[in-house]
Amino acid sequence: MPVNLPSPLSADLHAVPGVRIGVAEAGVRKANRKDLTVVLIDEGAAVAGVFTRNRFCAAPVQVCREHLAAGQGIRAMVINTGNANAGTGEDGLVRARSTCIALARHLDLSPEQILPFSTGVIMEPLPTDRIEAGLPAALADAQAGHWLRAAEGIMTTDTVPKAFSTRISLGGVPVTITGISKGAGMIRPNMATMLGFMATDAAIAPALMHQLATELADGSFNRVTVDGDTSTNDSFVVIATGKVTHPVVTSLDSADGRVLKEAMLDVARRLAQAIVRDGEGATKFIAIRVEGGRTGDECRQVAYSIAHSPLVKTAFFASDPNLGRILAAVGYAGIEDLDQTRIDLYLDDVHVAVNGGRNPAYREEDGQRVMKQSEITVRVNLGRGDAADTVWTCDFSHDYVTINADYRS
Amino acid sequence: MPVNLPSPLSADLHAVPGVRIGVAEAGVRKANRKDLTVVLIDEGAAVAGVFTRNRFCAAPVQVCREHLAAGQGIRAMVINTGNANAGTGEDGLVRARSTCIALARHLDLSPEQILPFSTGVIMEPLPTDRIEAGLPAALADAQAGHWLRAAEGIMTTDTVPKAFSTRISLGGVPVTITGISKGAGMIRPNMATMLGFMATDAAIAPALMHQLATELADGSFNRVTVDGDTSTNDSFVVIATGKVTHPVVTSLDSADGRVLKEAMLDVARRLAQAIVRDGEGATKFIAIRVEGGRTGDECRQVAYSIAHSPLVKTAFFASDPNLGRILAAVGYAGIEDLDQTRIDLYLDDVHVAVNGGRNPAYREEDGQRVMKQSEITVRVNLGRGDAADTVWTCDFSHDYVTINADYRS
């Protein structure tokens, strides 16, 4: 069961002028599953993407990078589940390209205008024949109002579709932002999550798009982790269709730029947090905030060390305030000159450790009370500077083992 | 159930002249448990230790470092389970010292000649009164033949005691080597494991001891991991009593030095591997060998990335040859210029991936056959150099979650 994640309602998701979505059952891996999604983008949109830093990146990630670099204007995306087309070598690249060629033919575009995405099992050949056979149905299904269908169409071990939408005013003109994401395991995004897509009808200068996508990913998908496993297929794409008639945003530091970026970041963060809330076997949503560091990087390093500790994660599952496990994870995070006598630890508002030792005023029942909640904030103060950063994660339950021991069977 | 770990028999453990061991029930945390062990060392022995690199190191670790540096000759060790005396601040240091003072008084030694060790729950005050009250019984129990009792006395979540012993000939003189270890969770030693103690009656130059302890730890305890959690209390101590009349070993590169170190390394490695075989919830023992790296460090980095991946570990538990998970872990190990098209993967003798893609000759049933074994070797070739290294780990099962969700209750 996802942690405090309301199932999105179709009514709450605003269509984004300039984007249409179609979904079909292609039978990539299993029958009777909507496993093929196409996203059609009107001419003139600005598109940017950020991708996994896993050196074993999947074939579609490599093709996405090439096609974005080609600069011919991205006009469509094709997304399949059931097969990641990763660990597939040269043959995988050929198959990812062939899917783009097939879709380009239908749309009278060049293949470089298509971005391909795959998610699912690693190291099995992508069944391009089935995907290509499914394209006409997906294209026939394309409508502007199909965001929820897309969120469902890209699910793998997700238990709920993940989609958020917001409307802001930019220079008096209403602007729409809508995004979807998927992912529940193999989640420690490094540049982006498994799959995240956002679109706005705002007009954004193409030169600004990569910076925008990077900053959005850094503030959202790059701050969540389920199991520390950075996927081979992480991809996050931002589309600005420019259908709205307001002055083009040419700087993220302008008044309009700040408003737009903040609203987009809010949607991106909700999409990213939704992945953790629906993390495999998750029963709790945990924010880990590390303060008092010398740099944001070292705060994040400590936060991830805590977030990835199986001992910490199982203690959260058990609602056991075994908080020494958190201190141990702080200690092995790799900060060589860390002074343990300056470290404070809080569980929500409960002050657990002071100067590296148990707070004399700490009572086990207070820790227990917080540990039983479904949303918990762990706060660590390193006592060595003014930097801070936050990472979001979930606990580690029996169901995580069950899900991952059974995933392929 | 430990993986292929024969319960050691008292008869196989050789006493080491110059070392006596006594065990008692001090009631540190639970009643009716042998939780207090003293090790008495004859005058003239050379002793060295290596300790955790966790910056949140426990009070006893700090005291051990001080006492070894004091250079007065280590004459005794005191080890308690049930409480780690970690995350206890200044008060923890006072308590660790007070235990040494109490034992020193019994033995007419100075406190700096005592090494204290604690293992158990973090961030609770060490009950020094109970430990000190238990010392007379432990001292009265002291005998040279009590190595198995000591291996039992230092157990926490271990399911079996871990002890190994061997005899070699050094310059025609028989030499004994005996060691014990404990640990099953919070295991990713960095310098040493939770607790490991070895003694030999060989004569080794004191100046050589630290190098010897470091090399033994690097070849054994620093190559195993259960959950990636580097403990606050990792300690490994080597004692050479010098009771045997052969020329003192003054170099590890001499003929005698090589023979002795190899024999000690063999015992240390068996002790370290025993910790993985008895890893919390372990059902499989997995050796991860990474070859073809530019340096041993990068091979180890990749091996640990695989060994710590919850997705890889649950796949081993499920006997599921979901080998793409291993490739993904290779990819996110942090080697920036890794070329995925040069990577080969083997499961025992089965060649799974070639040049970063699925080996056309690979058949799923071959992978399945190996995955079902209780001992598996994963071999990765990075195709970029001549270095290699090996790490030992175990799988990740439902029982791991059960054990760690229930540990304190």
PDB file of C-alpha atoms in Angstrom, chain B residues 215-405:
ATOM      1  CA  GLU B 215      47.571  -7.204   6.319  1.00  0.00           C
ATOM      2  CA  LEU B 216      45.565  -9.983   7.937  1.00  0.00           C
ATOM      3  CA  ALA B 217      42.487  -7.749   8.255  1.00  0.00           C
ATOM      4  CA  ASP B 218      42.842  -6.499   4.672  1.00  0.00           C
ATOM      5  CA  GLY B 219      42.942 -10.043   3.350  1.00  0.00           C
ATOM      6  CA  SER B 220      40.026 -11.291   5.401  1.00  0.00           C
ATOM      7  CA  PHE B 221      37.658  -9.119   7.464  1.00  0.00           C
ATOM      8  CA  ASN B 222      37.967  -6.159   5.103  1.00  0.00           C
ATOM      9  CA  ARG B 223      36.715  -8.364   2.272  1.00  0.00           C
ATOM     10  CA  VAL B 224      33.352  -9.416   3.696  1.00  0.00           C
ATOM     11  CA  THR B 225      30.002  -7.667   3.900  1.00  0.00           C
ATOM     12  CA  VAL B 226      26.535  -8.637   5.029  1.00  0.00           C
ATOM     13  CA  ASP B 227      24.541  -5.423   4.824  1.00  0.00           C
ATOM     14  CA  GLY B 228      27.061  -2.688   4.090  1.00  0.00           C
ATOM     15  CA  ASP B 229      26.683  -1.231   7.568  1.00  0.00           C
ATOM     16  CA  THR B 230      30.173  -0.548   8.926  1.00  0.00           C
ATOM     17  CA  SER B 231      29.906  -1.013  12.657  1.00  0.00           C
ATOM     18  CA  THR B 232      30.956   1.463  15.322  1.00  0.00           C
ATOM     19  CA  ASN B 233      32.798  -1.290  17.191  1.00  0.00           C
ATOM     20  CA  ASP B 234      34.790  -3.293  14.627  1.00  0.00           C
ATOM     21  CA  SER B 235      37.932  -4.588  16.290  1.00  0.00           C
ATOM     22  CA  PHE B 236      40.513  -7.166  15.310  1.00  0.00           C
ATOM     23  CA  VAL B 237      43.345  -8.068  17.653  1.00  0.00           C
ATOM     24  CA  VAL B 238      46.368 -10.273  17.033  1.00  0.00           C
ATOM     25  CA  ILE B 239      48.410 -11.664  19.898  1.00  0.00           C
ATOM     26  CA  ALA B 240      51.813 -13.312  19.577  1.00  0.00           C
ATOM     27  CA  THR B 241      52.830 -14.787  22.908  1.00  0.00           C
ATOM     28  CA  GLY B 242      56.321 -15.815  21.823  1.00  0.00           C
ATOM     29  CA  LYS B 243      56.184 -18.968  23.939  1.00  0.00           C
ATOM     30  CA  VAL B 244      57.663 -21.061  21.155  1.00  0.00           C
ATOM     31  CA  THR B 245      61.430 -21.236  20.893  1.00  0.00           C
ATOM     32  CA  HIS B 246      62.192 -20.385  17.296  1.00  0.00           C
ATOM     33  CA  PRO B 247      64.047 -17.371  15.981  1.00  0.00           C
ATOM     34  CA  VAL B 248      61.885 -14.255  16.336  1.00  0.00           C
ATOM     35  CA  VAL B 249      60.123 -13.375  13.099  1.00  0.00           C
ATOM     36  CA  THR B 250      61.362  -9.914  12.169  1.00  0.00           C
ATOM     37  CA  SER B 251      60.085  -9.630   8.600  1.00  0.00           C
ATOM     38  CA  LEU B 252      56.904 -10.777   6.894  1.00  0.00           C
ATOM     39  CA  ASP B 253      58.970 -11.309   3.748  1.00  0.00           C
ATOM     40  CA  SER B 254      61.364 -13.811   5.327  1.00  0.00           C
ATOM     41  CA  ALA B 255      60.739 -17.500   4.710  1.00  0.00           C
ATOM     42  CA  ASP B 256      59.371 -17.974   8.239  1.00  0.00           C
ATOM     43  CA  GLY B 257      57.420 -14.725   8.033  1.00  0.00           C
ATOM     44  CA  ARG B 258      55.707 -15.798   4.815  1.00  0.00           C
ATOM     45  CA  VAL B 259      54.775 -19.230   6.163  1.00  0.00           C
ATOM     46  CA  LEU B 260      53.429 -17.748   9.386  1.00  0.00           C
ATOM     47  CA  LYS B 261      51.480 -14.952   7.708  1.00  0.00           C
ATOM     48  CA  GLU B 262      49.955 -17.341   5.175  1.00  0.00           C
ATOM     49  CA  ALA B 263      48.784 -19.671   7.944  1.00  0.00           C
ATOM     50  CA  MET B 264      47.418 -16.788  10.003  1.00  0.00           C
ATOM     51  CA  LEU B 265      45.702 -15.354   6.927  1.00  0.00           C
ATOM     52  CA  ASP B 266      44.061 -18.695   6.312  1.00  0.00           C
ATOM     53  CA  VAL B 267      42.592 -18.699   9.828  1.00  0.00           C
ATOM     54  CA  ALA B 268      41.596 -15.018   9.560  1.00  0.00           C
ATOM     55  CA  ARG B 269      39.876 -15.627   6.228  1.00  0.00           C
ATOM     56  CA  ARG B 270      37.960 -18.598   7.607  1.00  0.00           C
ATOM     57  CA  LEU B 271      36.893 -16.473  10.591  1.00  0.00           C
ATOM     58  CA  ALA B 272      35.787 -13.641   8.293  1.00  0.00           C
ATOM     59  CA  GLN B 273      33.958 -15.931   5.880  1.00  0.00           C
ATOM     60  CA  ALA B 274      32.249 -17.585   8.860  1.00  0.00           C
ATOM     61  CA  ILE B 275      30.657 -14.212   9.633  1.00  0.00           C
ATOM     62  CA  VAL B 276      29.152 -14.087   6.144  1.00  0.00           C
ATOM     63  CA  ARG B 277      28.108 -17.740   6.249  1.00  0.00           C
ATOM     64  CA  ASP B 278      26.284 -16.917   9.478  1.00  0.00           C
ATOM     65  CA  GLY B 279      25.100 -13.524   8.138  1.00  0.00           C
ATOM     66  CA  GLU B 280      21.673 -12.524   9.358  1.00  0.00           C
ATOM     67  CA  GLY B 281      19.152 -14.528   7.387  1.00  0.00           C
ATOM     68  CA  ALA B 282      21.807 -15.829   4.991  1.00  0.00           C
ATOM     69  CA  THR B 283      20.885 -18.801   2.826  1.00  0.00           C
ATOM     70  CA  LYS B 284      23.790 -18.485   0.362  1.00  0.00           C
ATOM     71  CA  PHE B 285      27.498 -17.717   0.433  1.00  0.00           C
ATOM     72  CA  ILE B 286      28.555 -15.613  -2.507  1.00  0.00           C
ATOM     73  CA  ALA B 287      32.081 -14.785  -3.661  1.00  0.00           C
ATOM     74  CA  ILE B 288      32.244 -11.759  -5.930  1.00  0.00           C
ATOM     75  CA  ARG B 289      35.417 -11.637  -7.971  1.00  0.00           C
ATOM     76  CA  VAL B 290      36.069  -8.600 -10.153  1.00  0.00           C
ATOM     77  CA  GLU B 291      38.874  -8.943 -12.676  1.00  0.00           C
ATOM     78  CA  GLY B 292      40.289  -6.818 -15.464  1.00  0.00           C
ATOM     79  CA  GLY B 293      40.287  -3.585 -13.469  1.00  0.00           C
ATOM     80  CA  ARG B 294      42.932  -0.872 -13.578  1.00  0.00           C
ATOM     81  CA  THR B 295      43.490  -1.083  -9.808  1.00  0.00           C
ATOM     82  CA  GLY B 296      42.555  -3.409  -6.985  1.00  0.00           C
ATOM     83  CA  ASP B 297      40.639  -0.506  -5.434  1.00  0.00           C
ATOM     84  CA  GLU B 298      38.292  -0.131  -8.385  1.00  0.00           C
ATOM     85  CA  CYS B 299      37.752  -3.898  -8.509  1.00  0.00           C
ATOM     86  CA  ARG B 300      36.793  -3.837  -4.834  1.00  0.00           C
ATOM     87  CA  GLN B 301      34.536  -0.821  -5.426  1.00  0.00           C
ATOM     88  CA  VAL B 302      32.622  -2.726  -8.111  1.00  0.00           C
ATOM     89  CA  ALA B 303      32.522  -5.894  -6.008  1.00  0.00           C
ATOM     90  CA  TYR B 304      31.034  -4.007  -3.039  1.00  0.00           C
ATOM     91  CA  SER B 305      28.511  -2.273  -5.303  1.00  0.00           C
ATOM     92  CA  ILE B 306      27.250  -5.715  -6.357  1.00  0.00           C
ATOM     93  CA  ALA B 307      27.505  -7.110  -2.823  1.00  0.00           C
ATOM     94  CA  HIS B 308      25.415  -4.276  -1.353  1.00  0.00           C
ATOM     95  CA  SER B 309      22.655  -4.133  -3.959  1.00  0.00           C
ATOM     96  CA  PRO B 310      19.406  -5.187  -2.283  1.00  0.00           C
ATOM     97  CA  LEU B 311      18.102  -6.178  -5.716  1.00  0.00           C
ATOM     98  CA  VAL B 312      21.058  -8.472  -6.367  1.00  0.00           C
ATOM     99  CA  LYS B 313      20.860  -9.945  -2.868  1.00  0.00           C
ATOM    100  CA  THR B 314      17.130 -10.679  -3.078  1.00  0.00           C
ATOM    101  CA  ALA B 315      17.610 -12.264  -6.521  1.00  0.00           C
ATOM    102  CA  PHE B 316      20.169 -14.637  -4.970  1.00  0.00           C
ATOM    103  CA  PHE B 317      17.721 -15.423  -2.185  1.00  0.00           C
ATOM    104  CA  ALA B 318      15.091 -16.263  -4.828  1.00  0.00           C
ATOM    105  CA  SER B 319      17.575 -18.291  -6.934  1.00  0.00           C
ATOM    106  CA  ASP B 320      16.446 -16.043  -9.776  1.00  0.00           C
ATOM    107  CA  PRO B 321      19.108 -15.499 -12.459  1.00  0.00           C
ATOM    108  CA  ASN B 322      17.982 -11.863 -12.853  1.00  0.00           C
ATOM    109  CA  LEU B 323      21.504 -11.019 -13.858  1.00  0.00           C
ATOM    110  CA  GLY B 324      20.778  -7.607 -15.307  1.00  0.00           C
ATOM    111  CA  ARG B 325      20.674  -6.461 -11.702  1.00  0.00           C
ATOM    112  CA  ILE B 326      24.357  -7.333 -11.411  1.00  0.00           C
ATOM    113  CA  LEU B 327      25.191  -5.368 -14.563  1.00  0.00           C
ATOM    114  CA  ALA B 328      23.241  -2.383 -13.203  1.00  0.00           C
ATOM    115  CA  ALA B 329      25.244  -2.523  -9.963  1.00  0.00           C
ATOM    116  CA  VAL B 330      28.482  -2.623 -11.989  1.00  0.00           C
ATOM    117  CA  GLY B 331      27.269   0.440 -13.853  1.00  0.00           C
ATOM    118  CA  TYR B 332      26.543   2.553 -10.790  1.00  0.00           C
ATOM    119  CA  ALA B 333      29.686   1.579  -8.879  1.00  0.00           C
ATOM    120  CA  GLY B 334      31.142   4.984  -9.589  1.00  0.00           C
ATOM    121  CA  ILE B 335      33.778   4.271 -12.248  1.00  0.00           C
ATOM    122  CA  GLU B 336      33.206   7.306 -14.440  1.00  0.00           C
ATOM    123  CA  ASP B 337      34.974   6.068 -17.580  1.00  0.00           C
ATOM    124  CA  LEU B 338      33.727   2.481 -17.482  1.00  0.00           C
ATOM    125  CA  ASP B 339      33.016   1.132 -20.963  1.00  0.00           C
ATOM    126  CA  GLN B 340      29.984  -1.141 -20.764  1.00  0.00           C
ATOM    127  CA  THR B 341      30.790  -2.752 -24.100  1.00  0.00           C
ATOM    128  CA  ARG B 342      33.861  -4.445 -22.576  1.00  0.00           C
ATOM    129  CA  ILE B 343      32.172  -6.081 -19.611  1.00  0.00           C
ATOM    130  CA  ASP B 344      31.807  -9.832 -19.229  1.00  0.00           C
ATOM    131  CA  LEU B 345      29.835 -11.613 -16.520  1.00  0.00           C
ATOM    132  CA  TYR B 346      30.123 -15.193 -15.323  1.00  0.00           C
ATOM    133  CA  LEU B 347      28.108 -17.157 -12.787  1.00  0.00           C
ATOM    134  CA  ASP B 348      30.509 -19.902 -11.719  1.00  0.00           C
ATOM    135  CA  ASP B 349      31.440 -21.387 -15.101  1.00  0.00           C
ATOM    136  CA  VAL B 350      28.421 -20.020 -16.961  1.00  0.00           C
ATOM    137  CA  HIS B 351      29.269 -17.137 -19.302  1.00  0.00           C
ATOM    138  CA  VAL B 352      26.236 -14.878 -18.962  1.00  0.00           C
ATOM    139  CA  ALA B 353      27.149 -11.574 -20.590  1.00  0.00           C
ATOM    140  CA  VAL B 354      29.731 -10.789 -23.213  1.00  0.00           C
ATOM    141  CA  ASN B 355      30.800  -7.272 -24.204  1.00  0.00           C
ATOM    142  CA  GLY B 356      28.032  -5.798 -22.068  1.00  0.00           C
ATOM    143  CA  GLY B 357      25.237  -7.768 -23.705  1.00  0.00           C
ATOM    144  CA  ARG B 358      23.652 -11.154 -23.204  1.00  0.00           C
ATOM    145  CA  ASN B 359      25.896 -13.985 -24.324  1.00  0.00           C
ATOM    146  CA  PRO B 360      24.031 -15.584 -27.261  1.00  0.00           C
ATOM    147  CA  ALA B 361      25.065 -19.006 -25.934  1.00  0.00           C
ATOM    148  CA  TYR B 362      23.679 -18.269 -22.457  1.00  0.00           C
ATOM    149  CA  ARG B 363      20.699 -20.381 -21.490  1.00  0.00           C
ATOM    150  CA  GLU B 364      18.487 -19.364 -18.579  1.00  0.00           C
ATOM    151  CA  GLU B 365      18.494 -22.913 -17.216  1.00  0.00           C
ATOM    152  CA  ASP B 366      22.276 -22.775 -16.823  1.00  0.00           C
ATOM    153  CA  GLY B 367      22.006 -19.588 -14.782  1.00  0.00           C
ATOM    154  CA  GLN B 368      19.180 -21.134 -12.787  1.00  0.00           C
ATOM    155  CA  ARG B 369      21.295 -24.203 -11.998  1.00  0.00           C
ATOM    156  CA  VAL B 370      24.083 -22.088 -10.482  1.00  0.00           C
ATOM    157  CA  MET B 371      21.694 -19.756  -8.651  1.00  0.00           C
ATOM    158  CA  LYS B 372      20.199 -22.724  -6.809  1.00  0.00           C
ATOM    159  CA  GLN B 373      23.565 -23.640  -5.256  1.00  0.00           C
ATOM    160  CA  SER B 374      24.401 -22.636  -1.705  1.00  0.00           C
ATOM    161  CA  GLU B 375      27.851 -21.380  -2.799  1.00  0.00           C
ATOM    162  CA  ILE B 376      28.131 -19.175  -5.857  1.00  0.00           C
ATOM    163  CA  THR B 377      30.964 -17.262  -7.481  1.00  0.00           C
ATOM    164  CA  VAL B 378      30.046 -14.145  -9.449  1.00  0.00           C
ATOM    165  CA  ARG B 379      32.862 -13.124 -11.759  1.00  0.00           C
ATOM    166  CA  VAL B 380      32.933  -9.794 -13.572  1.00  0.00           C
ATOM    167  CA  ASN B 381      35.631  -8.800 -16.051  1.00  0.00           C
ATOM    168  CA  LEU B 382      35.871  -5.052 -16.539  1.00  0.00           C
ATOM    169  CA  GLY B 383      38.159  -5.378 -19.566  1.00  0.00           C
ATOM    170  CA  ARG B 384      40.364  -2.409 -18.692  1.00  0.00           C
ATOM    171  CA  GLY B 385      43.394  -3.732 -16.833  1.00  0.00           C
ATOM    172  CA  ASP B 386      45.041  -6.566 -14.947  1.00  0.00           C
ATOM    173  CA  ALA B 387      43.964  -5.955 -11.365  1.00  0.00           C
ATOM    174  CA  ALA B 388      41.500  -8.182  -9.498  1.00  0.00           C
ATOM    175  CA  ASP B 389      39.926  -8.445  -6.081  1.00  0.00           C
ATOM    176  CA  THR B 390      37.336 -10.566  -4.279  1.00  0.00           C
ATOM    177  CA  VAL B 391      34.638  -9.780  -1.737  1.00  0.00           C
ATOM    178  CA  TRP B 392      32.481 -12.304   0.115  1.00  0.00           C
ATOM    179  CA  THR B 393      28.846 -11.749   0.953  1.00  0.00           C
ATOM    180  CA  CYS B 394      25.503 -13.466   1.494  1.00  0.00           C
ATOM    181  CA  ASP B 395      21.980 -13.101   0.157  1.00  0.00           C
ATOM    182  CA  PHE B 396      19.144 -11.025   1.564  1.00  0.00           C
ATOM    183  CA  SER B 397      16.173 -12.968   2.856  1.00  0.00           C
ATOM    184  CA  HIS B 398      12.932 -12.522   4.737  1.00  0.00           C
ATOM    185  CA  ASP B 399      14.817 -13.600   7.839  1.00  0.00           C
ATOM    186  CA  TYR B 400      17.145 -10.602   7.550  1.00  0.00           C
ATOM    187  CA  VAL B 401      14.142  -8.322   7.882  1.00  0.00           C
ATOM    188  CA  THR B 402      12.667 -10.421  10.674  1.00  0.00           C
ATOM    189  CA  ILE B 403      15.916 -10.490  12.644  1.00  0.00           C
ATOM    190  CA  ASN B 404      16.519  -6.764  12.332  1.00  0.00           C
ATOM    191  CA  ALA B 405      12.955  -5.724  12.916  1.00  0.00           C
TER     192      ALA B 405
END
